């Protein structure tokens, strides 16, 4: 019994990652009818921005004196870093292809995914490249700048695994036999808060209504005076910020991050979005938690290495039984 | 007097196909002007060129003396042109009320919007009963009313109507056209595209006949009604 409850909590934790990332897939699909296959890498970029921030804060001792503020800053940095990456990708990799075939956009998305991974991996190399630019004897940057650039680029990225300082440790609360770590509580709470906020934003605000209008009919939305490009950009901003938050959570929880870390959670979250009904926001949340729970339940009966198979088996079954997803409408007409 | 809307010799293409081969027309403050013509004559393309959904390759469009030829649709709405698109295109997943709010999207005078929603509910009382319903569940006639009401929410100086009669029962037709007359009487200038020539000529002051991308005839509705060509081709009078 105790084991089961702990596994359920584990499933909800993993589900929180999937749900937050899945929201980005579903929102972008909702407004553009495209799968942003670089979304998993935006999540990774968020984790790196968070890691850089908390590493710097820890160096100065700020984390020790103000742990709560340090965590908040880390999340903000991860969210904003990922969000800016998201809108940049939309502007340069997707917007020029808005009227092109779906295949072209898909290829662009996959290319962007590879680009982001390699970019993060090579950042220290860019650092040393830039600092080595010189004209004759004179270097482009003064000595102090060079040291700073190399320091920043090496702290930020690189092929090696980066480590989050273990802020929360393994401490937690105990309810009878069951212990829940603070990091799990934090992750579940943050995920739920942001999902509620997103839901309210989409339902009640002018921006949310405009997003739904754009999702349904771009031409008519433009006739209403809605700047369609701006709404699409905002959608990428919000979806990517959520992925960035998930990235920081992943860092805080598993402590290690690497440039390729976005692939598996990305594709699992995509599965979650499809299972819930892609284009549907509550569907993405539901799909994320279902997938997280299914994975931990499968570990009870199968060797742990099979858990990825379980996730994709669910995807295949779903595509056969109800391709539009659990909460999806008919005819692939899912709208935000 | 400077016309409110002046379209000068515009040529608009879909890809390589020239759809408008030089359309010139003007709409004066307070008028109802109709564009008539058969399918493919370029009526909708003309409206899309005015609203910025398509940009002409040649020619110019001025509104209130200002060149709007290459503005984007959302800027043109701000200038005071709004459109009721062909086939209504209400946002079916949004409620009636949310559709009306979208119509007022570009307005800065947010405090006045609530009053204007009340005003369009007076014009279309049916919509008030349906205000919380998603627009997809409304009947065809109600959706047409909503599409017109939504366009009015932008407080346009010029209202473009694309085929408001399409798919409506005859009894609703008359009431929708009554509404258009009332909207015009309250001070909104109207440019109406309509295949139902008889109805269009009945409420408009002036009209243009479009044939394969050019204006073949124009004049007051009285002149058009007495034209033999219009009688034969569009009114079915031998």
XYZ file of C-alpha atoms in Angstrom:
574
model
C 0.000 0.000 0.000
C 2.704 2.439 1.031
C 4.678 1.476 -2.046
C 1.667 2.024 -4.274
C 0.979 5.512 -2.934
C 4.619 6.441 -3.341
C 4.538 5.216 -6.913
C 1.382 7.231 -7.574
C 3.113 10.344 -6.296
C 6.058 9.479 -8.481
C 3.681 9.175 -11.433
C 2.145 12.564 -10.689
C 5.615 14.124 -10.530
C 6.649 12.703 -13.875
C 3.178 13.538 -15.194
C 3.703 17.167 -14.176
C 6.723 17.362 -16.487
C 4.853 15.769 -19.343
C 1.750 17.902 -18.836
C 3.641 21.205 -18.766
C 5.626 20.332 -21.886
C 2.559 18.896 -23.633
C 0.762 22.246 -23.239
C 3.312 23.875 -25.541
C 2.784 21.257 -28.236
C -0.954 21.564 -27.994
C -1.062 25.380 -27.990
C 1.166 25.657 -31.036
C -0.846 22.977 -32.790
C -4.002 24.862 -31.854
C -2.966 28.095 -33.555
C -0.792 26.799 -36.399
C -1.835 23.152 -36.940
C 1.813 22.168 -36.801
C 3.862 20.029 -34.429
C 6.768 22.004 -33.068
C 9.313 19.208 -32.878
C 11.872 21.628 -31.451
C 9.705 22.020 -28.354
C 11.641 19.382 -26.385
C 14.806 21.367 -27.039
C 13.183 24.595 -25.908
C 12.549 22.716 -22.662
C 16.277 21.853 -22.579
C 17.260 25.488 -23.187
C 15.040 26.487 -20.252
C 16.871 24.000 -18.040
C 20.212 25.518 -19.088
C 19.114 29.096 -18.420
C 17.920 27.971 -14.990
C 21.149 26.092 -14.330
C 23.271 29.077 -15.287
C 21.261 31.350 -13.004
C 21.302 29.119 -9.960
C 24.974 28.314 -10.413
C 25.813 32.024 -10.447
C 23.556 32.713 -7.484
C 25.170 29.865 -5.550
C 28.657 31.158 -6.288
C 27.834 34.478 -4.651
C 26.233 32.768 -1.666
C 22.819 34.209 -2.500
C 21.218 30.761 -2.674
C 22.274 29.957 0.841
C 20.988 33.191 2.345
C 17.769 33.415 0.267
C 16.901 29.921 -0.978
C 13.289 30.785 -1.843
C 14.214 33.842 -3.875
C 16.987 31.896 -5.586
C 14.522 29.225 -6.691
C 12.081 31.863 -7.933
C 14.814 33.620 -9.937
C 15.879 30.295 -11.405
C 12.366 29.557 -12.601
C 11.972 33.051 -14.042
C 15.276 32.752 -15.897
C 14.342 29.323 -17.273
C 10.900 30.511 -18.343
C 12.087 33.708 -20.006
C 15.108 32.083 -21.662
C 12.909 29.369 -23.137
C 10.179 31.848 -24.121
C 12.612 34.078 -26.016
C 14.051 31.014 -27.730
C 10.510 29.982 -28.688
C 9.503 33.287 -30.263
C 12.817 33.520 -32.098
C 12.307 30.053 -33.561
C 8.786 30.949 -34.624
C 9.941 34.123 -36.298
C 12.880 32.693 -38.223
C 12.153 28.980 -38.700
C 8.352 28.809 -38.988
C 6.892 32.166 -40.029
C 8.595 32.251 -43.451
C 7.083 28.809 -44.088
C 3.545 29.674 -42.957
C 2.154 29.142 -46.453
C 4.503 26.299 -47.411
C 3.657 22.601 -47.247
C 3.457 20.857 -43.910
C 6.472 18.775 -44.812
C 8.641 21.887 -45.152
C 7.629 23.117 -41.700
C 8.241 19.683 -40.205
C 11.736 19.541 -41.669
C 12.408 23.048 -40.404
C 11.273 21.969 -36.918
C 13.567 18.945 -36.900
C 16.439 21.088 -38.164
C 15.776 23.603 -35.397
C 15.811 20.814 -32.848
C 19.255 19.668 -33.976
C 20.437 23.277 -34.135
C 19.448 23.995 -30.529
C 21.112 20.853 -29.187
C 24.330 21.534 -31.049
C 24.262 25.225 -30.199
C 24.075 24.554 -26.467
C 26.737 21.866 -26.789
C 29.100 24.212 -28.667
C 28.576 27.421 -26.688
C 32.022 27.216 -24.966
C 33.587 26.744 -28.404
C 31.821 29.871 -29.652
C 33.178 31.637 -26.596
C 36.769 30.752 -27.371
C 36.181 31.476 -31.061
C 34.893 34.992 -30.394
C 37.655 35.796 -27.930
C 40.319 34.673 -30.366
C 39.290 37.223 -32.994
C 42.197 39.617 -33.416
C 43.477 42.151 -35.884
C 47.233 41.869 -36.117
C 48.478 42.008 -32.556
C 45.335 43.615 -31.193
C 42.499 41.441 -29.921
C 38.896 42.515 -30.562
C 38.126 42.332 -26.836
C 40.195 43.554 -23.882
C 41.649 40.897 -21.598
C 39.029 41.249 -18.862
C 36.168 40.824 -21.349
C 37.753 37.727 -22.790
C 37.922 36.078 -19.404
C 34.285 36.967 -18.726
C 33.076 35.660 -22.086
C 34.915 32.389 -21.644
C 33.670 32.062 -18.098
C 30.033 32.715 -19.045
C 30.002 30.459 -22.086
C 31.683 27.645 -20.176
C 29.284 27.936 -17.268
C 26.289 28.071 -19.593
C 26.703 25.201 -22.023
C 28.986 22.483 -23.252
C 28.980 18.835 -24.160
C 29.501 17.714 -20.572
C 26.699 17.150 -18.115
C 25.842 20.233 -16.056
C 24.773 19.851 -12.472
C 22.159 21.817 -10.581
C 23.228 22.543 -7.019
C 20.993 20.343 -4.845
C 18.981 23.093 -3.202
C 16.137 21.028 -1.842
C 18.132 17.897 -1.126
C 16.144 14.832 -0.226
C 14.301 16.396 2.702
C 10.574 16.068 2.790
C 7.496 15.472 4.852
C 6.284 12.194 6.246
C 2.626 11.249 6.326
C 2.566 8.070 8.358
C 4.529 5.560 6.359
C 4.629 7.677 3.241
C 7.346 10.206 2.656
C 7.136 12.908 0.014
C 10.173 15.017 -0.802
C 9.874 18.784 -0.961
C 11.089 18.770 -4.542
C 8.132 16.584 -5.569
C 5.695 18.814 -3.720
C 7.225 21.883 -5.351
C 7.014 20.349 -8.807
C 3.401 19.251 -8.480
C 2.331 22.560 -6.962
C 4.051 24.692 -9.603
C 2.652 22.565 -12.413
C -0.876 22.882 -11.095
C -0.615 26.623 -10.456
C 0.607 27.287 -13.990
C -2.007 25.037 -15.558
C -4.783 26.872 -13.729
C -3.281 30.216 -14.733
C -3.054 29.116 -18.344
C -6.626 27.867 -18.335
C -7.888 31.164 -16.922
C -5.788 33.133 -19.400
C -7.172 31.259 -22.380
C -10.772 31.395 -21.141
C -11.056 34.869 -19.679
C -8.516 37.321 -21.036
C -8.623 39.277 -24.258
C -5.384 37.591 -25.345
C -6.833 34.148 -24.612
C -9.985 34.845 -26.587
C -7.910 36.171 -29.467
C -5.793 33.003 -29.336
C -8.932 30.910 -29.630
C -10.217 33.084 -32.476
C -6.898 32.773 -34.347
C -6.925 29.040 -33.705
C -10.304 28.768 -35.392
C -10.009 31.115 -38.347
C -6.948 33.303 -39.000
C -8.431 35.286 -41.869
C -11.562 36.266 -39.962
C -9.488 36.997 -36.858
C -7.463 39.465 -38.937
C -10.725 41.085 -40.083
C -11.569 41.678 -36.411
C -8.429 43.753 -36.069
C -6.411 40.993 -34.433
C -2.704 41.067 -35.310
C -2.456 37.358 -36.092
C 1.355 37.244 -36.115
C 1.493 38.848 -32.705
C -0.970 36.323 -31.275
C 1.015 33.422 -32.738
C 4.187 34.894 -31.275
C 2.505 35.237 -27.873
C 1.367 31.627 -28.089
C 4.936 30.498 -28.654
C 6.052 32.707 -25.788
C 3.606 31.177 -23.313
C 4.038 27.565 -24.459
C 7.829 27.868 -24.403
C 7.821 29.544 -20.984
C 5.897 26.552 -19.605
C 8.470 24.215 -21.164
C 11.240 26.300 -19.591
C 9.577 25.949 -16.201
C 9.422 22.191 -16.738
C 13.110 22.250 -17.687
C 14.067 23.953 -14.423
C 11.900 21.474 -12.515
C 13.695 18.623 -14.227
C 17.051 20.127 -13.214
C 15.979 20.621 -9.619
C 14.602 17.098 -9.459
C 17.175 15.014 -11.353
C 20.075 17.479 -10.816
C 21.796 16.625 -14.096
C 21.134 18.257 -17.451
C 22.664 17.685 -20.870
C 22.080 19.063 -24.385
C 20.177 15.947 -25.495
C 17.919 15.870 -22.425
C 14.972 17.324 -24.374
C 14.480 14.428 -26.718
C 12.776 11.782 -24.583
C 10.594 14.072 -22.434
C 9.762 16.007 -25.604
C 8.526 13.021 -27.481
C 6.719 11.654 -24.417
C 4.981 14.992 -23.929
C 4.033 14.947 -27.591
C 2.520 11.517 -26.931
C 0.676 12.976 -23.949
C -0.696 15.809 -26.083
C -1.921 13.371 -28.721
C -3.437 11.020 -26.134
C -5.317 13.915 -24.536
C -6.383 15.318 -27.915
C -3.868 17.607 -29.582
C -5.019 21.200 -29.749
C -7.018 20.793 -26.550
C -5.516 22.387 -23.425
C -7.233 20.310 -20.702
C -6.466 17.307 -22.919
C -2.726 17.987 -22.734
C -2.863 18.180 -18.934
C -4.889 14.983 -18.679
C -2.655 13.184 -21.182
C 0.471 14.225 -19.278
C -0.738 12.839 -15.966
C -2.157 9.677 -17.542
C 1.159 8.978 -19.219
C 3.126 9.623 -16.029
C 0.867 7.274 -14.054
C 0.910 4.605 -16.769
C 4.697 4.611 -16.719
C 5.066 4.108 -12.988
C 2.313 1.490 -12.901
C 4.065 -0.411 -15.682
C 7.232 -0.496 -13.563
C 5.294 -2.512 -10.994
C 4.732 -5.294 -13.480
C 7.511 -5.009 -16.029
C 11.232 -4.343 -15.869
C 11.837 -0.583 -15.692
C 13.534 -0.513 -19.089
C 10.131 -1.202 -20.656
C 8.585 2.049 -19.479
C 9.304 3.892 -22.735
C 7.700 1.065 -24.652
C 4.583 1.462 -22.536
C 4.325 5.159 -23.375
C 4.558 4.613 -27.095
C 2.311 1.544 -26.986
C -0.333 3.829 -25.471
C 0.231 6.267 -28.333
C -0.215 3.536 -30.932
C -3.343 2.138 -29.291
C -4.778 5.641 -29.004
C -4.114 6.387 -32.658
C -5.927 3.190 -33.620
C -8.873 3.522 -31.250
C -9.470 7.282 -31.116
C -7.002 9.272 -33.202
C -8.427 12.603 -32.037
C -7.510 11.837 -28.419
C -9.508 11.510 -25.238
C -10.868 15.059 -25.164
C -10.402 15.732 -28.858
C -13.266 16.670 -31.138
C -14.182 14.901 -34.339
C -12.524 15.368 -37.701
C -9.214 16.583 -36.280
C -10.758 19.978 -35.619
C -9.294 20.464 -32.192
C -9.211 24.071 -31.173
C -7.851 25.783 -28.114
C -16.707 66.024 -52.198
C -13.977 63.513 -51.521
C -15.417 59.996 -51.478
C -15.107 57.990 -48.255
C -13.658 55.059 -50.145
C -11.926 55.367 -53.448
C -10.696 52.324 -55.324
C -8.622 53.299 -58.331
C -7.875 50.871 -61.111
C -6.758 47.990 -58.868
C -5.364 44.777 -60.307
C -5.297 41.862 -57.896
C -3.785 38.446 -58.549
C -4.195 35.003 -57.043
C -0.756 33.608 -57.786
C -0.326 34.257 -61.493
C -3.998 34.599 -62.246
C -5.227 38.145 -62.642
C -8.624 38.245 -60.947
C -9.263 41.986 -60.888
C -8.320 43.601 -64.155
C -8.561 47.192 -63.083
C -11.518 47.979 -60.833
C -12.446 51.560 -60.102
C -15.224 52.449 -57.734
C -16.080 54.927 -55.040
C -18.355 55.003 -52.035
C -19.539 58.273 -50.534
C -20.342 58.985 -46.934
C -23.821 57.746 -46.010
C -24.462 55.672 -49.128
C -25.394 52.060 -49.631
C -23.491 50.881 -52.695
C -23.914 47.400 -54.112
C -21.590 45.266 -56.213
C -23.454 42.766 -58.317
C -22.245 40.131 -60.713
C -22.127 36.391 -61.180
C -19.792 33.885 -59.540
C -16.147 34.561 -60.279
C -16.738 38.153 -61.356
C -14.371 39.390 -58.636
C -16.794 40.728 -56.034
C -15.263 38.995 -53.043
C -11.745 39.659 -54.324
C -12.593 43.353 -54.460
C -13.675 43.280 -50.815
C -10.580 41.292 -49.817
C -8.408 43.881 -51.540
C -10.124 46.666 -49.608
C -9.737 44.908 -46.243
C -6.085 44.063 -46.840
C -6.486 40.287 -46.952
C -5.144 40.584 -50.497
C -2.993 43.379 -51.829
C -3.429 44.646 -55.395
C -0.341 44.681 -57.584
C -1.413 47.887 -59.268
C -3.749 50.713 -58.452
C -4.585 52.332 -55.161
C -7.213 52.333 -52.438
C -7.809 55.410 -50.317
C -10.104 55.654 -47.334
C -11.013 59.057 -45.923
C -8.266 60.526 -48.092
C -5.609 58.163 -46.689
C -3.816 55.550 -48.777
C -4.589 52.100 -47.337
C -3.553 49.977 -50.328
C -0.811 48.069 -48.555
C -1.938 48.177 -44.937
C -2.442 44.890 -43.099
C -6.022 43.872 -42.243
C -5.753 44.680 -38.535
C -4.629 48.227 -39.308
C -7.436 48.720 -41.804
C -9.985 47.766 -39.146
C -8.535 50.484 -36.934
C -9.066 52.998 -39.766
C -12.795 52.224 -39.688
C -13.569 49.493 -42.213
C -15.044 46.239 -41.008
C -16.350 43.298 -42.949
C -18.992 40.619 -42.650
C -17.301 37.771 -44.519
C -19.045 35.507 -46.975
C -20.358 32.400 -45.247
C -20.536 34.271 -41.919
C -17.377 32.804 -40.356
C -18.443 33.275 -36.764
C -15.982 31.790 -34.263
C -17.973 28.660 -33.533
C -16.144 27.666 -30.329
C -16.502 31.142 -28.837
C -19.775 32.260 -27.272
C -21.979 34.866 -28.916
C -20.740 37.410 -26.407
C -17.083 36.518 -26.995
C -17.631 36.865 -30.750
C -18.934 40.386 -30.167
C -15.922 41.162 -27.959
C -13.640 40.010 -30.772
C -15.433 42.442 -33.074
C -14.409 45.241 -30.717
C -10.820 43.948 -30.475
C -9.104 46.957 -32.006
C -11.019 49.571 -30.027
C -9.308 51.668 -27.417
C -12.491 53.013 -25.736
C -13.007 49.897 -23.651
C -15.548 51.472 -21.333
C -17.950 52.122 -24.230
C -17.931 48.527 -25.471
C -20.478 47.276 -22.950
C -22.986 49.897 -24.085
C -22.415 48.981 -27.736
C -23.061 45.321 -26.972
C -26.414 46.416 -25.506
C -27.058 48.441 -28.662
C -26.447 45.542 -31.039
C -28.651 43.379 -28.821
C -31.403 45.954 -29.408
C -30.875 45.601 -33.148
C -30.777 41.790 -32.915
C -32.752 40.743 -29.804
C -32.299 37.070 -30.707
C -28.590 37.348 -30.004
C -29.188 38.468 -26.452
C -31.035 35.234 -25.703
C -28.087 33.328 -27.131
C -25.308 35.407 -25.583
C -23.820 32.575 -23.474
C -24.187 29.929 -26.191
C -21.252 28.974 -28.377
C -21.752 30.486 -31.811
C -21.521 27.114 -33.548
C -24.842 26.113 -32.016
C -26.727 29.079 -33.501
C -28.966 28.719 -36.549
C -27.800 30.044 -39.917
C -29.887 33.197 -39.594
C -28.655 33.858 -36.071
C -25.081 33.368 -37.210
C -25.613 35.932 -39.954
C -27.005 38.365 -37.394
C -23.993 37.668 -35.182
C -21.579 38.226 -38.069
C -23.169 41.608 -38.768
C -23.353 42.537 -35.100
C -19.709 41.527 -34.649
C -18.628 43.752 -37.546
C -20.611 46.645 -36.053
C -18.765 46.262 -32.753
C -15.707 47.768 -34.444
C -17.731 51.000 -34.838
C -16.936 51.113 -38.546
C -17.371 54.139 -40.764
C -17.711 51.710 -43.663
C -19.313 48.290 -43.372
C -18.565 45.701 -46.048
C -21.126 42.940 -46.415
C -20.260 39.872 -48.481
C -23.315 37.892 -49.591
C -25.448 38.348 -46.486
C -28.330 36.545 -48.207
C -26.411 33.306 -48.694
C -28.240 30.283 -47.355
C -30.959 32.228 -45.584
C -34.680 31.474 -45.626
C -36.666 34.094 -47.581
C -38.404 35.357 -44.477
C -35.064 36.027 -42.777
C -33.694 37.684 -45.887
C -36.077 40.575 -45.643
C -35.387 41.139 -41.982
C -31.617 41.070 -42.514
C -31.923 43.612 -45.302
C -34.152 45.734 -43.065
C -31.341 45.596 -40.495
C -28.834 46.750 -43.094
C -31.062 49.706 -43.950
C -31.381 50.563 -40.293
C -27.610 50.368 -39.762
C -27.162 52.704 -42.717
C -29.799 55.088 -41.398
C -27.857 55.288 -38.136
C -24.886 56.659 -40.062
C -22.771 53.730 -41.263
C -21.850 53.699 -44.926
C -22.394 50.294 -46.542
C -20.735 48.480 -49.427
C -22.785 45.408 -50.214
C -21.812 42.445 -52.360
C -24.842 40.432 -53.300
C -25.906 37.797 -55.782
C -29.544 38.439 -55.053
C -29.624 41.367 -57.454
C -33.237 42.238 -56.885
C -32.823 42.689 -53.152
C -29.523 44.490 -53.533
C -30.949 47.000 -55.990
C -33.923 47.483 -53.707
C -31.915 48.854 -50.792
C -28.861 50.438 -52.446
C -28.455 53.985 -53.740
C -25.941 53.110 -56.409
C -24.421 49.995 -57.859
C -21.583 48.542 -59.893
C -21.916 45.512 -62.144
C -18.783 43.361 -62.226
C -17.970 41.008 -65.075
C -14.811 38.866 -65.108
C -12.776 41.291 -63.102
C -13.900 44.596 -64.558
C -16.723 47.031 -63.962
C -19.061 46.671 -66.916
C -21.742 49.060 -65.777
C -22.368 51.484 -62.950
C -24.946 54.033 -61.942
C -27.855 54.708 -59.640
C -29.964 51.693 -58.833
C -32.763 53.222 -60.869
C -30.542 53.309 -63.947
C -29.328 49.781 -63.317
C -32.838 48.423 -62.923
C -33.815 49.884 -66.259
C -30.698 48.615 -68.032
C -31.546 45.875 -70.470
C -28.326 44.011 -69.698
C -29.040 43.941 -65.956
C -32.632 42.896 -66.536
C -31.638 40.036 -68.793
C -28.581 38.738 -66.971
C -29.272 39.363 -63.297
C -32.986 39.943 -62.838
C -34.239 37.236 -65.187
C -36.593 39.589 -66.973
C -36.676 38.797 -70.671
